[in-house]
Coordinates of C-alpha atoms and ligand atoms in Angstrom, one line a residue:
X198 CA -22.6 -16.0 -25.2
X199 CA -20.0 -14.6 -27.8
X200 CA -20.5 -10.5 -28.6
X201 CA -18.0 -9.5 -31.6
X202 CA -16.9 -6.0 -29.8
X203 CA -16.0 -8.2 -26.9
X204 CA -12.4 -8.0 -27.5
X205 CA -9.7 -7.7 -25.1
X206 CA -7.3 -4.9 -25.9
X207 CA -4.0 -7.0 -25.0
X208 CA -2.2 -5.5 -27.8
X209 CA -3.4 -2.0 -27.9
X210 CA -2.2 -1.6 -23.7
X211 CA 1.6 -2.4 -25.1
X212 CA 1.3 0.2 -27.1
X213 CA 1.0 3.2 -24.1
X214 CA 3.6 2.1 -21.8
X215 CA 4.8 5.3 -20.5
X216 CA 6.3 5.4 -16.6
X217 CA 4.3 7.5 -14.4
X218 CA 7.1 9.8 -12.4
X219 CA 6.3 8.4 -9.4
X220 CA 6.0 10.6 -6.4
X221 CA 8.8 10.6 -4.3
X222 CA 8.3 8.8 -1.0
X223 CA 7.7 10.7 1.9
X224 CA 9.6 10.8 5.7
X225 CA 9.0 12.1 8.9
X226 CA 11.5 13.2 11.0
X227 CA 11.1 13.6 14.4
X228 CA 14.2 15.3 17.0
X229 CA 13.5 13.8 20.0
X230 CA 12.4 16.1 23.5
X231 CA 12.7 19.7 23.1
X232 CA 11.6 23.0 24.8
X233 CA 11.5 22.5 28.9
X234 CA 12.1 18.4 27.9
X235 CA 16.1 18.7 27.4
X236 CA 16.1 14.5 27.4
X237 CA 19.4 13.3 28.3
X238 CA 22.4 15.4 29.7
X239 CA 25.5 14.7 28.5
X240 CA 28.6 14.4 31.0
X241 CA 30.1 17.2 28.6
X242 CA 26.7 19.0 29.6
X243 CA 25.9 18.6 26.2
X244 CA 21.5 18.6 26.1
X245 CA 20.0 15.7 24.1
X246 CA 17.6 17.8 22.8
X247 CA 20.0 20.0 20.8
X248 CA 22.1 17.1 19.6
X249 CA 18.9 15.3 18.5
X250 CA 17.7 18.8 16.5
X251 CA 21.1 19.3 14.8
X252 CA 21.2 15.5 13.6
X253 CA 17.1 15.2 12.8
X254 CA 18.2 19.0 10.4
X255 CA 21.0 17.3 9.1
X256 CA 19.2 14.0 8.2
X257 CA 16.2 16.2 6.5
X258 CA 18.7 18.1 4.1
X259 CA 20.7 14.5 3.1
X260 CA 17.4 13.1 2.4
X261 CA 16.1 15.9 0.5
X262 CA 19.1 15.6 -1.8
X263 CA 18.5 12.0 -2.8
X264 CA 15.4 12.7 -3.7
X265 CA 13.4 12.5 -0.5
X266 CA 9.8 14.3 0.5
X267 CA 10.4 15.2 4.3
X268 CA 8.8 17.0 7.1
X269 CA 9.8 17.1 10.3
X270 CA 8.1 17.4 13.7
X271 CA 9.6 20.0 16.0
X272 CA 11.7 22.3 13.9
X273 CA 13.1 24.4 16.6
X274 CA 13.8 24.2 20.3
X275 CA 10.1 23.9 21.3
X276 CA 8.3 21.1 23.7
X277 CA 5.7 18.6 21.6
X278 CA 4.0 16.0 23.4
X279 CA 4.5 12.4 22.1
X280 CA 0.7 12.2 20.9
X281 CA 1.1 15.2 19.1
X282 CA 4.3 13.7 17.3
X283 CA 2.3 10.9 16.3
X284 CA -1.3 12.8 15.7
X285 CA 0.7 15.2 13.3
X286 CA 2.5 12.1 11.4
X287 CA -0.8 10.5 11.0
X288 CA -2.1 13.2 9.2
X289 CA 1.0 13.8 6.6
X290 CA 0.2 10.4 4.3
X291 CA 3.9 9.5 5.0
X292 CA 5.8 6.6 4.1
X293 CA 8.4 6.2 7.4
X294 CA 8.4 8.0 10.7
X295 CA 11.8 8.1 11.9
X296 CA 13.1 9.2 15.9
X297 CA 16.3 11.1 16.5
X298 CA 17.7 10.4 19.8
X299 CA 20.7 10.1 22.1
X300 CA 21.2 7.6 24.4
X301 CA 22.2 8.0 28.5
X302 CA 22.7 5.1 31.2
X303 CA 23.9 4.8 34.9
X304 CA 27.0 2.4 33.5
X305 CA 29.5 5.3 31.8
X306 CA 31.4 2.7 29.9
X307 CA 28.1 2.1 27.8
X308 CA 28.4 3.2 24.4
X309 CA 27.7 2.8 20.8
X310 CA 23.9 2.7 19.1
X311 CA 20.3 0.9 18.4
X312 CA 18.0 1.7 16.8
X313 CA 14.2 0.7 18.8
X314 CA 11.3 -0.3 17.1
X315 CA 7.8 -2.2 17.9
X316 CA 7.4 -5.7 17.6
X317 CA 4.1 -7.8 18.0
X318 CA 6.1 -11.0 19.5
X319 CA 6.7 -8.9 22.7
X320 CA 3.8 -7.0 23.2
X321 CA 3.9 -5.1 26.6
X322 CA 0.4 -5.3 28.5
X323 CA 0.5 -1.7 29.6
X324 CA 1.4 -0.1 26.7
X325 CA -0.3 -1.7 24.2
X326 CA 0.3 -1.0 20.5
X327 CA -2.1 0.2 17.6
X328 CA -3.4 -2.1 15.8
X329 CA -1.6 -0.8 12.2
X330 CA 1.4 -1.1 14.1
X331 CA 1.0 -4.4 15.2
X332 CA 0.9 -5.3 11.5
X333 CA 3.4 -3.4 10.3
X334 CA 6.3 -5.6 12.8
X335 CA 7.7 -6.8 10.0
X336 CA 8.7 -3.6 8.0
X337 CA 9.5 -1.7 11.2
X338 CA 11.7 -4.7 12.2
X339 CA 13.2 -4.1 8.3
X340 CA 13.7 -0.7 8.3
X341 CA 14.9 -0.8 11.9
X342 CA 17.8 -2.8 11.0
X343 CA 19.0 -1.2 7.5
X344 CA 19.4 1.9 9.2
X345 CA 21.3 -0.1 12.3
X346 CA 23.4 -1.9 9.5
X347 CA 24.2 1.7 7.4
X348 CA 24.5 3.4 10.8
X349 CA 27.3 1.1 12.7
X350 CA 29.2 0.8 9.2
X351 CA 29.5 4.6 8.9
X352 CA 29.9 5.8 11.9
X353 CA 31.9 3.0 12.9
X354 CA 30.3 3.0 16.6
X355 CA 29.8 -0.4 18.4
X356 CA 26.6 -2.0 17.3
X357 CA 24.7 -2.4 20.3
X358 CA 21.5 -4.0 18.3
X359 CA 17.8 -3.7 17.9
X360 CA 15.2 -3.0 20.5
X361 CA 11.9 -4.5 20.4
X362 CA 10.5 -1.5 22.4
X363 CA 7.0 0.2 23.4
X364 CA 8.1 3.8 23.6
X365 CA 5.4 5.5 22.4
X366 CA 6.1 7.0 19.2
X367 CA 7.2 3.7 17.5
X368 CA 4.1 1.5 18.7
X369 CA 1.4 4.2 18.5
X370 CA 1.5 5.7 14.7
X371 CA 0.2 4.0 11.5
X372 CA 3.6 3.8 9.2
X373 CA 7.1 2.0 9.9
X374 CA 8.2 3.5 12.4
X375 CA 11.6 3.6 14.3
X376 CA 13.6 5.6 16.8
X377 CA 17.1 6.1 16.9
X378 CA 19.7 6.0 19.6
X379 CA 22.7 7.4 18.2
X380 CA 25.1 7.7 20.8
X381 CA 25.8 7.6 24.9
X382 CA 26.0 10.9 26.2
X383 CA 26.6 9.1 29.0
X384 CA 30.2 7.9 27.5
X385 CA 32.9 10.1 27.1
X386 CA 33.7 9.0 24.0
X387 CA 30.5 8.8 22.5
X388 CA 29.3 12.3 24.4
X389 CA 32.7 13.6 22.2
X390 CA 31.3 12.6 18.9
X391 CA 27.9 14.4 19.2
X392 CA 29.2 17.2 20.3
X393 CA 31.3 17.1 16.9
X394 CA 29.3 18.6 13.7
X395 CA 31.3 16.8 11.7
X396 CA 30.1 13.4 13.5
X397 CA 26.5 14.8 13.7
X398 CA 26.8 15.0 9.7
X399 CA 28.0 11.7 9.5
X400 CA 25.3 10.1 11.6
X401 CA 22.6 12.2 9.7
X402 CA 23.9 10.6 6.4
X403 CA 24.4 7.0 8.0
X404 CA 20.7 6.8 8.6
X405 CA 19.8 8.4 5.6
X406 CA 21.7 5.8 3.4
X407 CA 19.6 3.1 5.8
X408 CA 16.3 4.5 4.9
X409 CA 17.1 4.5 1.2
X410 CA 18.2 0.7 2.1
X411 CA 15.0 0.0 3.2
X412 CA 12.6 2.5 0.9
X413 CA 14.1 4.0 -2.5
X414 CA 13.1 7.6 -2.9
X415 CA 11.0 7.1 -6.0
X416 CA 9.5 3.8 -5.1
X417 CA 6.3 3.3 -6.7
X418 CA 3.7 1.7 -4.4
X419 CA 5.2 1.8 -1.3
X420 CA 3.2 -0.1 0.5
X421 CA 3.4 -3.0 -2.2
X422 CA 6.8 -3.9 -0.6
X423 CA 6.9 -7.4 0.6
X424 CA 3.2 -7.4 -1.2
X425 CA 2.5 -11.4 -3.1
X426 CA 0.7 -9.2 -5.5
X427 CA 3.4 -6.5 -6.1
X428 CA 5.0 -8.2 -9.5
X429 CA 1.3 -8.0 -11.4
X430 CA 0.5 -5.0 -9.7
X431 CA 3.4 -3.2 -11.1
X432 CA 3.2 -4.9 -14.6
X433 CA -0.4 -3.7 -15.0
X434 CA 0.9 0.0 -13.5
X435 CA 3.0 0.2 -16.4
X436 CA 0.6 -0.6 -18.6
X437 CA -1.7 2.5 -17.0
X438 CA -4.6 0.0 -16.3
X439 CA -4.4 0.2 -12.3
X440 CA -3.4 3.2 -10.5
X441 CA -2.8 4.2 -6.9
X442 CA -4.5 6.7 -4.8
X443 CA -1.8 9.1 -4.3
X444 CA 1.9 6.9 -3.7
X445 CA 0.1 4.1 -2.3
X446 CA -1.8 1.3 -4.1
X447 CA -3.8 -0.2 -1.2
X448 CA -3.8 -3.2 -1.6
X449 CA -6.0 -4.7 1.1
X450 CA -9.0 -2.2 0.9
X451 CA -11.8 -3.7 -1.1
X452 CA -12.8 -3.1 -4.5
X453 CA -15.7 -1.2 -5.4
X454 CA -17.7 -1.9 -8.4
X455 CA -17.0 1.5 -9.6
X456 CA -13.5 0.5 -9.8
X457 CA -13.6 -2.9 -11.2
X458 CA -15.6 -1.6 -13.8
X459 CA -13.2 1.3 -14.6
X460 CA -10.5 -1.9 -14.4
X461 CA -12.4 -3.6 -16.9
X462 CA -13.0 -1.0 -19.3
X463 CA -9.0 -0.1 -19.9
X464 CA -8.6 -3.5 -20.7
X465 CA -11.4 -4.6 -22.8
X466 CA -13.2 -2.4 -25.3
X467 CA -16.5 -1.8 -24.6
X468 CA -18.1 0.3 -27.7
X469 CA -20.2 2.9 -26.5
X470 CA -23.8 2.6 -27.0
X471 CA -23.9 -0.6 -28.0
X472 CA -27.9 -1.1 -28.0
X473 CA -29.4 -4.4 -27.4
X474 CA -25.7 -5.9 -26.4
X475 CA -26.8 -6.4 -22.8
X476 CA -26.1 -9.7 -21.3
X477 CA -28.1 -13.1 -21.5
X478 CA -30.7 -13.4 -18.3
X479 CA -28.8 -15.2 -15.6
X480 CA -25.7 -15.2 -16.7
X481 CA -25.0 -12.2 -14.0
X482 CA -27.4 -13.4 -12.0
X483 CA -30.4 -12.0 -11.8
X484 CA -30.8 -11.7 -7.9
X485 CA -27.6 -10.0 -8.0
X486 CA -27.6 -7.6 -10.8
X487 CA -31.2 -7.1 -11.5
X488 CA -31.3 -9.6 -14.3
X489 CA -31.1 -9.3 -18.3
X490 CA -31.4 -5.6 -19.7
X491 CA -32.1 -3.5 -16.8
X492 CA -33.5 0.2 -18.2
X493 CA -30.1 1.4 -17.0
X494 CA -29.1 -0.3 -20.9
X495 CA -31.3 2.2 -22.7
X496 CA -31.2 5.3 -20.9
X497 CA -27.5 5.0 -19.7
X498 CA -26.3 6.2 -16.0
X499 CA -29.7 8.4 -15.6
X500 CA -31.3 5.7 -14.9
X501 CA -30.1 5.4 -11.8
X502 CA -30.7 6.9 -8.5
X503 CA -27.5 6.6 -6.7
X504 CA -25.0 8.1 -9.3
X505 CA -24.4 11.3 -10.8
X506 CA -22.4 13.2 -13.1
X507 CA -19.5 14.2 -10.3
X508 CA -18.9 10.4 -9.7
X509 CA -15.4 9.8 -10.3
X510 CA -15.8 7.1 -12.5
X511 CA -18.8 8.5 -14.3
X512 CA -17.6 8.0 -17.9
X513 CA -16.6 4.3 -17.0
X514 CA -20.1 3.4 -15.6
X515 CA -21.8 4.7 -18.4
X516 CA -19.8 3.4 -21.0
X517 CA -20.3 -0.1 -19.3
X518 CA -24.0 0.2 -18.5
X519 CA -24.4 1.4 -21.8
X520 CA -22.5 -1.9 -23.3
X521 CA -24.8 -3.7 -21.1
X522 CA -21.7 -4.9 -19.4
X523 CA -23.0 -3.7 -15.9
X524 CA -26.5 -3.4 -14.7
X525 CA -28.7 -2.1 -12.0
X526 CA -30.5 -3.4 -8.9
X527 CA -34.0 -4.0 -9.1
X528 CA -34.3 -0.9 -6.6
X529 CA -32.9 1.4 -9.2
X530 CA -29.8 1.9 -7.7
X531 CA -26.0 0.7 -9.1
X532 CA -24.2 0.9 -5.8
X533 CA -21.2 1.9 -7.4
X534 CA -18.9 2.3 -4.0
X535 CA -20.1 -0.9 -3.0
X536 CA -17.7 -3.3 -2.5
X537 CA -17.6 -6.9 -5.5
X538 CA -17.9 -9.4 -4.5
X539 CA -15.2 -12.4 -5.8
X540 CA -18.6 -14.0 -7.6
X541 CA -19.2 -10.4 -9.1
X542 CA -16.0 -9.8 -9.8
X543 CA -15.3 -13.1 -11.5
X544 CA -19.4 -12.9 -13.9
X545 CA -18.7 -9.3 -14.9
X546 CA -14.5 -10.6 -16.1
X547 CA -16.5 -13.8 -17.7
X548 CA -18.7 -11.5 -19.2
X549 CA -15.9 -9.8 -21.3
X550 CA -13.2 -12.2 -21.4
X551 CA -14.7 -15.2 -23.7
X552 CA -13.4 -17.9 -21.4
X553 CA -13.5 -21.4 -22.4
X554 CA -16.7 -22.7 -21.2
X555 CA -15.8 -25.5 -18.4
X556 CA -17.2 -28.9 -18.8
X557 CA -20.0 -29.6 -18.2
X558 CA -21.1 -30.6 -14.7
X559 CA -17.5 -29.3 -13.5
X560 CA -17.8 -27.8 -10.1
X561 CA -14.2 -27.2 -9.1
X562 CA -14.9 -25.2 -5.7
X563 CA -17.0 -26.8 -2.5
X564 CA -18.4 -23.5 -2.1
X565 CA -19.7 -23.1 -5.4
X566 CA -22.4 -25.5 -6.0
X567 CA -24.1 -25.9 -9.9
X568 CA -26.9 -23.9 -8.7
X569 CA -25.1 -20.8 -8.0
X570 CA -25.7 -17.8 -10.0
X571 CA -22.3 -17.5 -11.3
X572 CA -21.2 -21.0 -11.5
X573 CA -20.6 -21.5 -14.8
X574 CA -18.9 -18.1 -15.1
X575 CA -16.2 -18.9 -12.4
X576 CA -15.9 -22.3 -13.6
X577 CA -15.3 -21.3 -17.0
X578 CA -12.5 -19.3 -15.3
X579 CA -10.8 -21.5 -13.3
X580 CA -10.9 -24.1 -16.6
X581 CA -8.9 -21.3 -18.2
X582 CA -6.2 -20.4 -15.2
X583 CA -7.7 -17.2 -14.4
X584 CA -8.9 -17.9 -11.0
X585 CA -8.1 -19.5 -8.3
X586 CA -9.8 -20.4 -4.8
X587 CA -8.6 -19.0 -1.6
X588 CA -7.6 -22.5 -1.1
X589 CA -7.8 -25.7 -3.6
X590 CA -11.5 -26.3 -2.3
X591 CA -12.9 -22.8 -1.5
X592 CA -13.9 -20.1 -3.7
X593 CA -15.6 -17.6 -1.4
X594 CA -18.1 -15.9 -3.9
X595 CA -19.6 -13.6 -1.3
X596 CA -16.3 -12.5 0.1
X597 CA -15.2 -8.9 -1.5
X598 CA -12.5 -8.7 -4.0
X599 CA -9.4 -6.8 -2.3
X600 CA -7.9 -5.0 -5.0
X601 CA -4.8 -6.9 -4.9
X602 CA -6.9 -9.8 -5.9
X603 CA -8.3 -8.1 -8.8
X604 CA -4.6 -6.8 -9.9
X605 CA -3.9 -10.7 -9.9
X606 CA -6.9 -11.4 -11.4
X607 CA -6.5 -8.9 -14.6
X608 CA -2.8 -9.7 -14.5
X609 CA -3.5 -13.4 -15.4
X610 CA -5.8 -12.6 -18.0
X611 CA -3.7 -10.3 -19.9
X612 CA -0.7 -12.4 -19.7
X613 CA -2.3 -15.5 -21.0
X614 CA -5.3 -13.9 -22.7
X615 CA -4.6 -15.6 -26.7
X616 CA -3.2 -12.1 -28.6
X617 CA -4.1 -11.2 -31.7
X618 CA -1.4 -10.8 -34.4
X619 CA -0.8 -7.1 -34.7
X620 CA -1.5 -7.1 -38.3
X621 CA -4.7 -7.9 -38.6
X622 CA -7.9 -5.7 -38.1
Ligands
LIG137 ZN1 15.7 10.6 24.1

């Protein structure tokens, strides 16, 4: 199946690379205790909560200046419960959630600071975690110890080490999330320091430097760090042919068509109204998408039930349907928030792409047997290098397409994709 307006537009994405100014990455900061909860009292009868308010106003304005979105909790000498610290972070689509403590214990020669965070190798059965926080062990654990590292190297206070811990507010949220103990009140010394401005300045800009450590003001993507698909997600970024939803990218939520479609269409050029272009029977499968020309071809998105001109992606759909590049359901519908499936996913790229038909007779995934509605199109791409199987057997085809895995996916069609010399038509 070769169309001539099937061309990928390899050449014409270089030619709009302009950085999006990324949106700066966003903190909470949270003074711990507060109103009739003092915390802590100092042996100086310094109150914890005032320490932890001066240091949590003094860590908002040095993260401010380097560039920093913050908010904070309490902003004043008022009581907030710990759910209500976490409810209110929930709500702020935040990047880190950071606790501003001070530290007391029975043994007055015990000073210095850690910094506590929630690990999923020690879960405690009574207070267990949240499920996001679970997950997120690793970057709390990271975080947790850049702002240790910056914090014991400025303030030069004895390094008394991380702490897998279950206080609430570090295993309850839905962000990297850690809590502070800066000093012993408890310690003369240490007691001493907080109760110097100076110090509490210091301390402020110690854990700021660790945050930036960790999480650059102007990171794009935030939650890409650590990602396996960060590299091509940021490539294609650049290239404006994936965007996030805000300053995340989300990796792991599952495509929908409307937005594989709206994928496909930055990168390939799909004329509009090309009449009588619509795919060959079977090739998308006709169980699947309806099969052939669906009426959606002719009379463009109106022909369907289930989308309408305040769909996001409206102009994309159309301009696909209308290419015959996308089709219907024999129920009249186009599902466009419906998660693709890998098989999908892989016919609709196969569609556009011109891949290299595979042997013939090749089967290259277990799971994907000759009969399969999309065989030879996922065949043809693998042949190619454009997919692979979740493992060297298995393909998957029913499993959804995570948008990561479609980032990947374009990614390794672009970069390989033949190009076309710039000079000719
Ligand atoms: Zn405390």
């Amino acid at each position: 199946m070769k169309k001539p307006w099937v061309r990928a537009a390899v050449l014409a994405l270089s030619l709009f690379v302009l950085p999006l100014p990324a949106e700066a990455a966003k903190i909470v900061v949270d003074p711990g205790h507060g109103g009739m909860d003092s915390g802590a009292v100092g042996i100086n009868g310094l109150m914890e909560k005032t320490v932890n308010l001066d240091i949590a106003q003094k860590l908002r304005d040095a993260l401010v200046q380097r560039g920093y979105e913050v908010v904070m909790t309490r902003q004043s000498d008022v009581y907030w419960s710990l759910k209500e610290r976490v409810d209110y972070t929930d709500v702020q689509d935040a990047d880190l959630f950071v606790s501003v403590h001070a530290n007391s214990y029975s043994n007055p020669n015990t000073r210095g600071s850690m910094v506590l965070y929630y690990d999923d190798a020690s879960p405690q059965e009574s207070y267990p975690a949240s499920e996001r926080m679970k997950a997120l062990t690793p970057q709390s654990r990271e975080l947790a110890q850049k702002v240790l590292d910056a914090f014991v190297r400025k303030t030069g206070l004895p390094n008394q080490g991380l702490t897998q811990s279950a206080v609430y507010v570090v295993r309850m949220g839905s962000i990297p999330s850690i809590l502070v103990e800066t000093a012993f009140l408890s310690n003369k010394t240490d007691a001493a320091l907080l109760a110097n401005s100076d110090e509490r300045t210091l301390m402020a800009g110690a854990i700021a430097e660790g945050i930036e450590a960790y999480l650059p003001p102007d990171e794009l993507f935030p939650d890409l760090r650590g990602h396996w698909a960060r590299e091509a997600v940021l490539r294609l970024q650049a290239q404006h042919v994936v965007e996030g939803t805000g300053s995340h990218f989300e990796p792991n939520r599952m495509l929908t068509r409307a937005e594989w479609v709206t994928l496909l269409g930055r990168v390939f050029d799909l004329p509009a109204g090309a009449a009588g272009s619509c795919g060959a029977p079977g090739t998308v499968g006709g169980a699947v998408y309806g099969g052939g020309c669906g009426s959606g071809a002719a009379g463009g998105l109106s022909a369907f039930r289930d989308v309408n001109a305040g769909h996001w992606a409206f102009a994309a759909l159309e301009k696909a349907v209308k290419a015959g590049v996308l089709e219907g359901y024999p129920d009249g519908t186009l599902r466009p928030d419906r998660p693709v499936t890998r098989a999908e996913a892989a016919a609709l790229l196969q569609r556009l792409a011109e891949a290299p038909q595979a042997p013939a007779g090749r089967q290259p995934f277990q799971d994907v047997p000759a009969g399969y509605w999309a065989a030879q199109a996922i065949a043809g791409l693998q042949a190619a290098g454009w997919v692979d199987g979740v493992t060297a057997e298995q393909f998957r085809p029913e499993r959804s397409i995570t948008r990561a895995e479609a980032a990947a996916l374009i990614d390794r069609y672009v970069q390989s994709a033949p190009k076309k010399p710039k000079n000719q038509p």
